[in-house]
Coordinates of C-alpha atoms and ligand atoms in Angstrom, one line a residue:
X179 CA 16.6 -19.7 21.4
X180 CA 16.1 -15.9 19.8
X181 CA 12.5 -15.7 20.9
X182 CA 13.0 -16.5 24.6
X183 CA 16.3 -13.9 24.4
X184 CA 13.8 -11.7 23.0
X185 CA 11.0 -12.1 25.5
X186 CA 13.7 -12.1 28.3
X187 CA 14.5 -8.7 27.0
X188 CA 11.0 -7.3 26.8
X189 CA 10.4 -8.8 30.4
X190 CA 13.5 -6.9 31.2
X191 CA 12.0 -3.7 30.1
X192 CA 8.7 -3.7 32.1
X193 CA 10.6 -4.3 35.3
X194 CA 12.7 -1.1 34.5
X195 CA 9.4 0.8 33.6
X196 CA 7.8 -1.1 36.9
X197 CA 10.8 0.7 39.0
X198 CA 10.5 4.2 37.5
X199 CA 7.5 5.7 39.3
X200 CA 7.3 8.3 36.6
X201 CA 6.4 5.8 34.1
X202 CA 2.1 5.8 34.5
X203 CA 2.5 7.6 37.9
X204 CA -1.2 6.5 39.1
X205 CA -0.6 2.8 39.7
X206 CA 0.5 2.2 42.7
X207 CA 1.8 -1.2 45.3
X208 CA -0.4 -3.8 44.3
X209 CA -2.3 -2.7 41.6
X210 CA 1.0 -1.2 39.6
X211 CA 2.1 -5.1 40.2
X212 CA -0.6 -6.6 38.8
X213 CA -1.1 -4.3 35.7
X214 CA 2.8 -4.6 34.8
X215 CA 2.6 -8.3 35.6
X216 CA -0.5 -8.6 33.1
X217 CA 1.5 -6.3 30.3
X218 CA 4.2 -9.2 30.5
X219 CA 1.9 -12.3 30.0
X220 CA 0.5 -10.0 27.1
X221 CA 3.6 -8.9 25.4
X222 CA 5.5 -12.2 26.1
X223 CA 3.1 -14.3 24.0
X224 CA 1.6 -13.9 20.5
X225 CA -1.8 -13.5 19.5
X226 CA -2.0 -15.5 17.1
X227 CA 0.5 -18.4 14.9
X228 CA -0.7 -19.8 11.7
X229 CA 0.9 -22.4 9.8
X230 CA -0.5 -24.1 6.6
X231 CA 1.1 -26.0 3.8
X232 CA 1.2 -25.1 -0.1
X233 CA 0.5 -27.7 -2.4
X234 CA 3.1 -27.0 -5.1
X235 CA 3.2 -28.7 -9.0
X236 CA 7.2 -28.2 -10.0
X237 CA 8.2 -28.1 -13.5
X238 CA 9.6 -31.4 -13.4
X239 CA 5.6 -33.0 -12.4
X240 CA 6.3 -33.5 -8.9
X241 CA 3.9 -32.1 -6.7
X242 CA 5.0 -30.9 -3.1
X243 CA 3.4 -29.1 0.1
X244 CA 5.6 -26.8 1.7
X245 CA 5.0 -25.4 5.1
X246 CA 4.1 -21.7 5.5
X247 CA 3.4 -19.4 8.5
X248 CA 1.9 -16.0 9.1
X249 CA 2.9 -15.2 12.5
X250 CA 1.0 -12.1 14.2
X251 CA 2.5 -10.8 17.6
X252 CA 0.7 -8.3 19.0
X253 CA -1.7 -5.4 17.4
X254 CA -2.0 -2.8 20.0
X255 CA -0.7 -0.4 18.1
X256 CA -2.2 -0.4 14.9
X257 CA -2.8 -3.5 12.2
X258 CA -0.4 -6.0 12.3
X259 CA 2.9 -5.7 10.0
X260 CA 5.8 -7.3 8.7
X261 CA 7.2 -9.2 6.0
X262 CA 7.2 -12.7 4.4
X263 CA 10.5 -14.7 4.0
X264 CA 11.2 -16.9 1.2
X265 CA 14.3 -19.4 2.3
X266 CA 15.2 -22.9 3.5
X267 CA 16.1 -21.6 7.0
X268 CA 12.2 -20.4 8.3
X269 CA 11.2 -22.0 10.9
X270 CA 8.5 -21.2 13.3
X271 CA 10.2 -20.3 16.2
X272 CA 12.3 -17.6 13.9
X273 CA 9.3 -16.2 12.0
X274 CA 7.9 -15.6 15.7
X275 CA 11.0 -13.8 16.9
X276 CA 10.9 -11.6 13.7
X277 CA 6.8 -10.9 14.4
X278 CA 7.9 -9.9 18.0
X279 CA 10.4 -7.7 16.6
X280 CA 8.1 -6.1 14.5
X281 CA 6.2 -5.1 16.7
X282 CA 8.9 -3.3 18.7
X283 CA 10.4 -1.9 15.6
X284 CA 7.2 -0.2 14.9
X285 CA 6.5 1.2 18.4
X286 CA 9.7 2.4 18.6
X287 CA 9.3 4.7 15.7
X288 CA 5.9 5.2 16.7
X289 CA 4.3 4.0 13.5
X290 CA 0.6 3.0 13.8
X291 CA 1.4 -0.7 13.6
X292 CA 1.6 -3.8 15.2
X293 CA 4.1 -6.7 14.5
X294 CA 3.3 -9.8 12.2
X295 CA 5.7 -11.8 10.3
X296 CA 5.3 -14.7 7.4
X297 CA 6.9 -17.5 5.9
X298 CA 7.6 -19.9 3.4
X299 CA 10.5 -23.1 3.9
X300 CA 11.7 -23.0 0.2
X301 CA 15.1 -21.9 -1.5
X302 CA 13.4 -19.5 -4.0
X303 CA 17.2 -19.8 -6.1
X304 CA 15.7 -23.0 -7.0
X305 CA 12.4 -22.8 -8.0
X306 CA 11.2 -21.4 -11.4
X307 CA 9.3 -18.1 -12.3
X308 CA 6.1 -20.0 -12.8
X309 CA 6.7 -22.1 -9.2
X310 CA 7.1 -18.8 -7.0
X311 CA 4.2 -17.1 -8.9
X312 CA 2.1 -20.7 -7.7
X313 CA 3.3 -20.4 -4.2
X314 CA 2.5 -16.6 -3.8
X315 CA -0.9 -17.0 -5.1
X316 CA -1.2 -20.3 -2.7
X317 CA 0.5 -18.0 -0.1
X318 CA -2.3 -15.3 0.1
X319 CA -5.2 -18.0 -0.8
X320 CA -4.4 -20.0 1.9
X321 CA -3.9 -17.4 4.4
X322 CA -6.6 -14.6 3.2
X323 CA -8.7 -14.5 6.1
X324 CA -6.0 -12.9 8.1
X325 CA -4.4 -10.5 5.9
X326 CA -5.8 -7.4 4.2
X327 CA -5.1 -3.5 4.3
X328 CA -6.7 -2.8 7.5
X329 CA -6.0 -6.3 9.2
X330 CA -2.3 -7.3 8.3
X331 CA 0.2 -6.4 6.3
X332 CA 2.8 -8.1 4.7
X333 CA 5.8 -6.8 2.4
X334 CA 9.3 -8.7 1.4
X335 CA 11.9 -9.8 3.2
X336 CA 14.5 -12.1 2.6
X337 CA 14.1 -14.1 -0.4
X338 CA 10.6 -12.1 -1.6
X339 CA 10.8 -8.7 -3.4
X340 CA 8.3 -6.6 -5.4
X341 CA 7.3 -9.1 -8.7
X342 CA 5.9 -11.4 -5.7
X343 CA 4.2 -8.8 -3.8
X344 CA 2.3 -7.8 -7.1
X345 CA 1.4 -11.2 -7.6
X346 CA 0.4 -11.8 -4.3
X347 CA -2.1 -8.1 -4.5
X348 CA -3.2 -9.4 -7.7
X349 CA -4.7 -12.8 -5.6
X350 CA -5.9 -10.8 -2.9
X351 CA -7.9 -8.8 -5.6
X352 CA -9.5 -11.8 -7.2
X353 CA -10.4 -13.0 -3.5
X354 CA -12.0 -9.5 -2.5
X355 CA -13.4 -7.8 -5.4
X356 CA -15.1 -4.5 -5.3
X357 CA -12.6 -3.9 -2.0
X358 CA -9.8 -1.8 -1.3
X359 CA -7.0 -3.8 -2.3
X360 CA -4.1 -1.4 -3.0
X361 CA -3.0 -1.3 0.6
X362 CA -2.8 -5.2 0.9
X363 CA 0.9 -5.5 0.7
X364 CA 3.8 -3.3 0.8
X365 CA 6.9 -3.3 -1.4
X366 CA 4.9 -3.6 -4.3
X367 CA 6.3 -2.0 -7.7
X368 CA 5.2 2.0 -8.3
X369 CA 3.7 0.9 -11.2
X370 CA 1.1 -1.2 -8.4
X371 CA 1.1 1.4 -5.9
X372 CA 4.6 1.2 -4.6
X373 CA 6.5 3.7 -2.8
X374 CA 9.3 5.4 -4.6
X375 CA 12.5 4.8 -2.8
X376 CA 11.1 1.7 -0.8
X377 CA 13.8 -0.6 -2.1
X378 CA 16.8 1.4 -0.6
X379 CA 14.6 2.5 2.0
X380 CA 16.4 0.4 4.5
X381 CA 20.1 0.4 3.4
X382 CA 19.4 4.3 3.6
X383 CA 17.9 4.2 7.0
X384 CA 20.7 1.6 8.6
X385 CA 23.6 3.8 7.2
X386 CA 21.6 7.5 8.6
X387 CA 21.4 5.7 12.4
X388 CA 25.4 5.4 11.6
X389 CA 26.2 8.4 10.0
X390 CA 23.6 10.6 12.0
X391 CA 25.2 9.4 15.6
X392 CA 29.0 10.3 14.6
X393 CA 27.8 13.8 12.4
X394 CA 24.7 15.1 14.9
X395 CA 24.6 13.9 18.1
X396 CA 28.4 13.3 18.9
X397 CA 29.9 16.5 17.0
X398 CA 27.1 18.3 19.3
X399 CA 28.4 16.1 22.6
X400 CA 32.3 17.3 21.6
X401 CA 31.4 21.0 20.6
X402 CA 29.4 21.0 24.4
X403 CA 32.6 19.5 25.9
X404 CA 30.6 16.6 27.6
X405 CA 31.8 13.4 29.7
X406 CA 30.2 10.4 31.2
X407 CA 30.5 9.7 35.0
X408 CA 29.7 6.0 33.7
X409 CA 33.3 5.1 32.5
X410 CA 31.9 2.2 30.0
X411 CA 29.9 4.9 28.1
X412 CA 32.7 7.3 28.7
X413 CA 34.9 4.7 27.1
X414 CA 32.2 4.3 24.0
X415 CA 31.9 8.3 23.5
X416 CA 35.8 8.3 23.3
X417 CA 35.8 5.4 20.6
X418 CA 33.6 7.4 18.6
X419 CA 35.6 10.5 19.0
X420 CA 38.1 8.9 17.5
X421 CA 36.3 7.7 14.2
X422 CA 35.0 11.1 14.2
X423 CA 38.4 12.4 14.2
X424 CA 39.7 10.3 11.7
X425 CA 37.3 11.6 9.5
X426 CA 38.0 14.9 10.6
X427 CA 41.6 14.9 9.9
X428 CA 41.7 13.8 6.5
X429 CA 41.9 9.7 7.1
X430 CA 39.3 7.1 6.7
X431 CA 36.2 5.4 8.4
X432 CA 37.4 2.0 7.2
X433 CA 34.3 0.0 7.0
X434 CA 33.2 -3.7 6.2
X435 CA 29.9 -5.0 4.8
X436 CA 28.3 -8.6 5.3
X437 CA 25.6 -9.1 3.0
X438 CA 25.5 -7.3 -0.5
X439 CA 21.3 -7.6 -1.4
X440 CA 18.6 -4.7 -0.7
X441 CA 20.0 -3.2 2.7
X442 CA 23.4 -4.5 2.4
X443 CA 24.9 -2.6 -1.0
X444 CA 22.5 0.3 -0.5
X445 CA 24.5 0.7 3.0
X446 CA 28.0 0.0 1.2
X447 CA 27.0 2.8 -1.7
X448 CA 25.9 5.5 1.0
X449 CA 29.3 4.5 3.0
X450 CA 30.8 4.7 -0.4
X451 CA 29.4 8.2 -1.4
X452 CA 28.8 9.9 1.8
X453 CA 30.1 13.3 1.7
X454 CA 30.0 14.2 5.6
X455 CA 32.4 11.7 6.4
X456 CA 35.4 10.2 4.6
X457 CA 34.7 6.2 4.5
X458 CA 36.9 3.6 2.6
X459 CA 34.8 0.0 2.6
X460 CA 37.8 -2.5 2.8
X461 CA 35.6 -5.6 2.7
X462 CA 31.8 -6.7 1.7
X463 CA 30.9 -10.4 2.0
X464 CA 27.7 -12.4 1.1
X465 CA 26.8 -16.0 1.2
X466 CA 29.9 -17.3 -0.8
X467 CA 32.9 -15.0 0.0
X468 CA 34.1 -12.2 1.2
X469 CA 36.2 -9.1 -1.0
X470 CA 39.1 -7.3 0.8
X471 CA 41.2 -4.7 -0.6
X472 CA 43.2 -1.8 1.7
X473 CA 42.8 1.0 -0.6
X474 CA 38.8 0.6 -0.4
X475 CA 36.7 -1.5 -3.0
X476 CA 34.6 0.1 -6.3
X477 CA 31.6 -0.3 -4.5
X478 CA 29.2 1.3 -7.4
X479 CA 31.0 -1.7 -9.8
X480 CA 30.2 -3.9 -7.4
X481 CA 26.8 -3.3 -7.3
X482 CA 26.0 -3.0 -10.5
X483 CA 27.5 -6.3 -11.0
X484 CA 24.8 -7.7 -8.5
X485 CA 22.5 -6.2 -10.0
X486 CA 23.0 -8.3 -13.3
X487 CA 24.3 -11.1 -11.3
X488 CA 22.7 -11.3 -8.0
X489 CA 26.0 -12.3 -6.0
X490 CA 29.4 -10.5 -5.8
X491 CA 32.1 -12.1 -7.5
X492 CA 33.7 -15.1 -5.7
X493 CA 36.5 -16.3 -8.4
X494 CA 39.7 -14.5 -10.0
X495 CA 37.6 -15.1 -13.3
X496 CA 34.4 -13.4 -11.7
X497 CA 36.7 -10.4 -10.4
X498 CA 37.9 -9.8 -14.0
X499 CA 34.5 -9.9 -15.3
X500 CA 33.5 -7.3 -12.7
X501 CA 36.5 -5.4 -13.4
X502 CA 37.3 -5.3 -9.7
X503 CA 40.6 -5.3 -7.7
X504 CA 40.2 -7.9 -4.3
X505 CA 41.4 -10.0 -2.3
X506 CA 39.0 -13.8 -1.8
X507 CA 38.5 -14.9 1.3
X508 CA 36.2 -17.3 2.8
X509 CA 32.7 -16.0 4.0
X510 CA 33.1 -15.5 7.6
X511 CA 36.1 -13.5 6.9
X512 CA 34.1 -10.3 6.3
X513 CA 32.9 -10.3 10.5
X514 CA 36.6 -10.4 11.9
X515 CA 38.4 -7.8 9.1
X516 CA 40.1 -5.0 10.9
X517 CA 37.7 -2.3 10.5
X518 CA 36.3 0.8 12.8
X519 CA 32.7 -0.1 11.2
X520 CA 30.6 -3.3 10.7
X521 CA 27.7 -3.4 9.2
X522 CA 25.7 -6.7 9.3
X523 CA 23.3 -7.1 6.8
X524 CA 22.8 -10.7 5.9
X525 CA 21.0 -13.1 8.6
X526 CA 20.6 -13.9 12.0
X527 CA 23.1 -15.3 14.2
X528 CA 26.4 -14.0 13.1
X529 CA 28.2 -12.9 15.7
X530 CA 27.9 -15.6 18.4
X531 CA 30.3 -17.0 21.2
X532 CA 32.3 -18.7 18.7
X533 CA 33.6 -15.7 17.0
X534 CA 33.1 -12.5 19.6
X535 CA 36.5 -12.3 20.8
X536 CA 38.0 -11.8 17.2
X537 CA 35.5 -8.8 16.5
X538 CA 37.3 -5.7 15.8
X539 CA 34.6 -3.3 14.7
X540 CA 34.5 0.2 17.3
X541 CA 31.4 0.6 15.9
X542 CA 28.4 -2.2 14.9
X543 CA 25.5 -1.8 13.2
X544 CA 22.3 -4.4 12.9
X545 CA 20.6 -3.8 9.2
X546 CA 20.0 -7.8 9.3
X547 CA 17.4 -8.6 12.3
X548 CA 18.9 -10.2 15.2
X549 CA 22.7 -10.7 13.7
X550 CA 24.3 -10.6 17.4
X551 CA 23.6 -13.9 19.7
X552 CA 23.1 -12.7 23.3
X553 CA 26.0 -13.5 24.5
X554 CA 28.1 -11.9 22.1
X555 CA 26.1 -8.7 22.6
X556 CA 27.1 -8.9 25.9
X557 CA 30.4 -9.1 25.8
X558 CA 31.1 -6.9 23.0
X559 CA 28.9 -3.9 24.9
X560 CA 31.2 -4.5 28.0
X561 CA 34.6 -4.2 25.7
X562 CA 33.1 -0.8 25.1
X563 CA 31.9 -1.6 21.4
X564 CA 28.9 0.6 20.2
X565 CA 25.9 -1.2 19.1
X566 CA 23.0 0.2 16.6
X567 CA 20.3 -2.7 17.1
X568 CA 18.1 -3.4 14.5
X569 CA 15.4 -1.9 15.3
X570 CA 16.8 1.5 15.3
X571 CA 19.3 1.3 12.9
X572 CA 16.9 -1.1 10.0
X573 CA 13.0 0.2 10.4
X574 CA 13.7 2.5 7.0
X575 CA 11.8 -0.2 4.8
X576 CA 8.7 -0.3 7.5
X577 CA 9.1 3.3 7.5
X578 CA 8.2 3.9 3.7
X579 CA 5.8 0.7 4.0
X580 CA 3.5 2.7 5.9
X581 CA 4.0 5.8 3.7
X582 CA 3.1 3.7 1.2
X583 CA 0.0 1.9 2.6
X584 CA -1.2 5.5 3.6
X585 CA -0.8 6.7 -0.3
X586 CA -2.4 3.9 -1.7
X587 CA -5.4 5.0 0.9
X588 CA -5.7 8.7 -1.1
X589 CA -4.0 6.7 -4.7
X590 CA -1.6 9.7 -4.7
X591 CA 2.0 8.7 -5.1
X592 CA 4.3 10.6 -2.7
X593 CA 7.7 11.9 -4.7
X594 CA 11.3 10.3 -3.9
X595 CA 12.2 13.2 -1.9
X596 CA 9.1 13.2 0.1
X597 CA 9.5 9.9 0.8
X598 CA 12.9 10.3 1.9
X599 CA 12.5 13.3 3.9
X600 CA 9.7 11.8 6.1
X601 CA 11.6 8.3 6.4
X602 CA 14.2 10.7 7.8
X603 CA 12.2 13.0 10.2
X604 CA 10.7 9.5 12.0
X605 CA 14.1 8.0 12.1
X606 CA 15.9 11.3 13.7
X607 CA 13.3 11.9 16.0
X608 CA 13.5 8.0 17.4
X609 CA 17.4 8.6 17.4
X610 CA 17.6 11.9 19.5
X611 CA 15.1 10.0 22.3
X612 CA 17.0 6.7 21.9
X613 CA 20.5 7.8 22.1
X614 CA 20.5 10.8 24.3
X615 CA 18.2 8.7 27.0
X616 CA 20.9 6.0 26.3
X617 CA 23.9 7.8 26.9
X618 CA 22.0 10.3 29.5
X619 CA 20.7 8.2 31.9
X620 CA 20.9 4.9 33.7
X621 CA 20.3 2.6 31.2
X622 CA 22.7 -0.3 30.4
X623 CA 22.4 -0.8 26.9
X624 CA 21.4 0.8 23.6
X625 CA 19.4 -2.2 22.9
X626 CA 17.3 -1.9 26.2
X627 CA 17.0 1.6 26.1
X628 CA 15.0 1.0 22.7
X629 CA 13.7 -1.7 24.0
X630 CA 12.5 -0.2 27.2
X631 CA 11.3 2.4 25.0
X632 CA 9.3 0.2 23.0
X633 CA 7.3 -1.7 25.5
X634 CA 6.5 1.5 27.4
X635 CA 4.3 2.9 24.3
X636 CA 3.0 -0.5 24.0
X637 CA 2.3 -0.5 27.5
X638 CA 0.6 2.7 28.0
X639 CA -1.0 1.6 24.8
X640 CA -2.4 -1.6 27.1
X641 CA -3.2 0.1 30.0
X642 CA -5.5 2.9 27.7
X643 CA -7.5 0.1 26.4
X644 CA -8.6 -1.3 29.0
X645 CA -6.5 -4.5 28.6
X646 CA -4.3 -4.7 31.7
X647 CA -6.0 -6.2 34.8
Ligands
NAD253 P1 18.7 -9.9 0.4 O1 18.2 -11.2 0.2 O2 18.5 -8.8 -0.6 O3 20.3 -9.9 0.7 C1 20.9 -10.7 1.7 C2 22.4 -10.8 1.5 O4 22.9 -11.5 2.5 C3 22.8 -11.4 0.2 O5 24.0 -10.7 -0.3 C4 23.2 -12.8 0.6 O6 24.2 -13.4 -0.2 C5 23.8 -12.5 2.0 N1 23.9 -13.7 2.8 C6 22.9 -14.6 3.0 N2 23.4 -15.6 3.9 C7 24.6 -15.2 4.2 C8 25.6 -15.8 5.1 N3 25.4 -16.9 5.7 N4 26.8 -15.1 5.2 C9 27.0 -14.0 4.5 N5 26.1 -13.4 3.7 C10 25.0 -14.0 3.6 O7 18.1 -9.4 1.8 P2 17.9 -7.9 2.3 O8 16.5 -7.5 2.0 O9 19.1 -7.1 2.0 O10 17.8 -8.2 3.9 C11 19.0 -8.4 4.7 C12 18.7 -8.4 6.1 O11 18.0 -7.2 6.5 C13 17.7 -9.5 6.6 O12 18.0 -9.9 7.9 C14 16.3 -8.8 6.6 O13 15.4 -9.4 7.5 C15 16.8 -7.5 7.1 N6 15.8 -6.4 6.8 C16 15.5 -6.1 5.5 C17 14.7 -5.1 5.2 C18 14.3 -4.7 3.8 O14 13.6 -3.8 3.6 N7 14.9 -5.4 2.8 C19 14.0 -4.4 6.3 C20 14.4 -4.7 7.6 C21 15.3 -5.7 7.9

């Protein structure tokens, strides 16, 4: 059950915040209680759950009605935000996990947003052009009341992309004419008000939390000669000492990729053509296979193969085609390859009980939301394994969302470079906090220290308005 792991978690985070009197100093015995007691009922449940169905005509004449959800979890920080799934797997209870992580993800970074999420049970590989374009515009129709540019605001995800977010501004148009419209959606093409550099905005982001901990913060840690009294985090900085080394010394970062769409290649290609440190990606996988090979795979040939393809190659005859050297193996492969770095960026759920002892990744990072079960987090953080969660490592995309919805506000398109310079200062500045309070003080993992970090703005936030009694 993610969202009860997830609301365990947050729960977990106000009782350290509860204990450290330094955290809103003026409540004190009973009333400091009561206030973090109320902050928990608030942030443990979600404001509001929608679910509707669409009423579908396919090509073939059938006419179906397929459940939908817009999920919002909390707005204290700003409208609600977050993206809308097409795929066969949505479910309520995961849309509401992904709206709670939202809205951590964006008070992490200290966007002005709240966390919403929305989606659709449909496989959109098997529905036409002309059936997705029907369920978008039935998508916003049906849920218009609750979305707009200073309300909620959605933008892909997994199975959506920028043709249906331009559809789905175009409906919200026709419902609200003579309104602001342009900041509706995010992730729409810059044609439509989109953001340059919002598709690789995330791969980008999830490969900087990587690259910045080895090249900033630990080069910094070494040059300063600093240990840990805590010998689990001793034991982490020492791992990472030695992938920095490696690097250092002429040899490798070997590094393995599961999922080869938005965040997934853009990661690989960054590994691929990062100049700081020297990275050879041995593997990338995605729903079909995986692709192995020692001497480090042709990522940019890979991608431009999905990129006319939409999936890696998965047969010898597909490998020629691509013009690509690799061993086949079978999906789940990619997860237990001998690498120092993992980077998941496929789906939920990937490392679990089942497979955690086989992990050899020194390094993990979360571009997917939620990829680790909580078990498996567990255990891997105790065998001294370096986590980046997800939202750290994958809050690029909401990032340039939000740089986007503020230049549709002025209609004045922000260049790539700007774009990527300010994704970069909000990401660095959540990373310095995150990681030196992580490794600095007494807090157990990366994931609650962002976490903890998370609820306390959201907290404070609370308290402010009035809405903790
Ligand atoms: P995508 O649809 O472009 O790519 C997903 C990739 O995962 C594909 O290569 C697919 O084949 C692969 N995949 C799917 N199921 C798999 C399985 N069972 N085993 C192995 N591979 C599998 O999606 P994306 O936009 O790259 O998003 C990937 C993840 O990142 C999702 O969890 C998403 O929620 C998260 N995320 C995306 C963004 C964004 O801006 N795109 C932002 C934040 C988080």
């Amino acid at each position: 059950m993610p969202t009860l792991q997830t609301k365990h978690t947050i729960e977990e985070a106000i009782d350290t915040l509860y204990a450290d009197q330094s955290f809103l100093p003026e409540l004190k015995a009973e009333r400091r209680t009561q206030i973090f007691e109320s902050g928990k009922e608030i942030l443990t449940t979600t404001d509001k759950i929608i679910k509707s169905y669409i009423r579908v005509s396919r090509d073939n004449g059938s006419v179906v009605r397929i459940p939908a959800y817009r999920i919002q979890h909390n707005n204290i920080a700003g409208f609600y935000k977050g993206g809308i799934r097409f795929s066969e797997g949505v479910n309520e209870e995961e849309v509401e996990n992904l709206a709670i992580l939202m809205t951590l993800k964006n008070a992490l970074h200290k966007l002005p947003y709240g966390g919403a999420k929305g989606g659709v049970v449909l496989d959109p590989k098997t529905f036409s052009d002309r059936e997705l374009y029907l369920v978008s515009k039935k998508y916003v129709h049906r849920f218009a009341p609750d979305i707009g540019p200073e309300h909620d605001i959605p933008a892909p995800d997994v199975g959506t992309n920028e043709k249906i977010m331009d559809w789905m501004v175009g409906e919200y148009k026709t419902i609200h004419p003579g309104e602001n419209y342009l900041g509706s959606f995010t992730g729409k093409s810059i044609e439509n008000g989109g953001a340059c550099g919002r598709r690789e905005a995330t791969g980008k982001g999830t490969f900087h939390s990587y690259s910045w901990l080895l090249t900033q913060w630990l080069r910094k840690k070494v040059e300063e000669g600093t240990s840990f009294k805590n010998p689990l985090k001793q034991k982490q900085f020492e791992g990472l000492k030695k992938l920095l080394e490696k690097s250092d010394q002429g040899e490798s970062i070997t590094v393995a990729v599961q999922g080869f769409g938005n965040v997934g290649s853009v990661a690989a290609l960054e590994a691929y053509h990062c100049e700081e440190l020297r990275h050879k990606v041995v593997a990338i996988g995605d729903y079909r296979v995986t692709l192995y090979h020692e001497e480090g795979l042709n990522i940019p040939r890979l991608a431009e193969y999905m990129k006319d393809h939409g999936v890696i190659p998965a047969t010898p005859e597909e490998l020629k085609l691509a013009g690509i050297e690799a061993e086949l193996k079978d999906r789940s492969a990619i997860l237990t390859s001998d690498v120092d770095v993992l980077f998941l960026a496929a789906i939920e759920n990937q490392i679990t009980q089942d497979n955690m002892n086989e992990i050899q990744a020194q390094l993990i990072v979360e571009g997917a939301n939620a990829p680790i079960a909580q078990e498996a987090d567990r255990f891997l953080h105790e065998q001294g394994t370096v986590i980046i969660p997800d939202i750290l490592a994958n809050a690029g995309g909401v990032i340039v969302s939000y740089l986007e919805w503020k230049q549709d506000r002025v209609t004045q398109l922000f260049s790539e470079e700007q774009v990527f310079a300010e994704m970069n200062n909000y990401m660095v500045s959540t990373f310095e906090e995150v990681f030196e309070r992580y490794f600095g003080r007494d807090y157990e993992t990366i994931r609650k220290t962002c976490y903890t970090q998370a609820v306390g703005r959201l907290l404070s936030l609370l308290y402010r308005h009035g809405k903790l009694y």
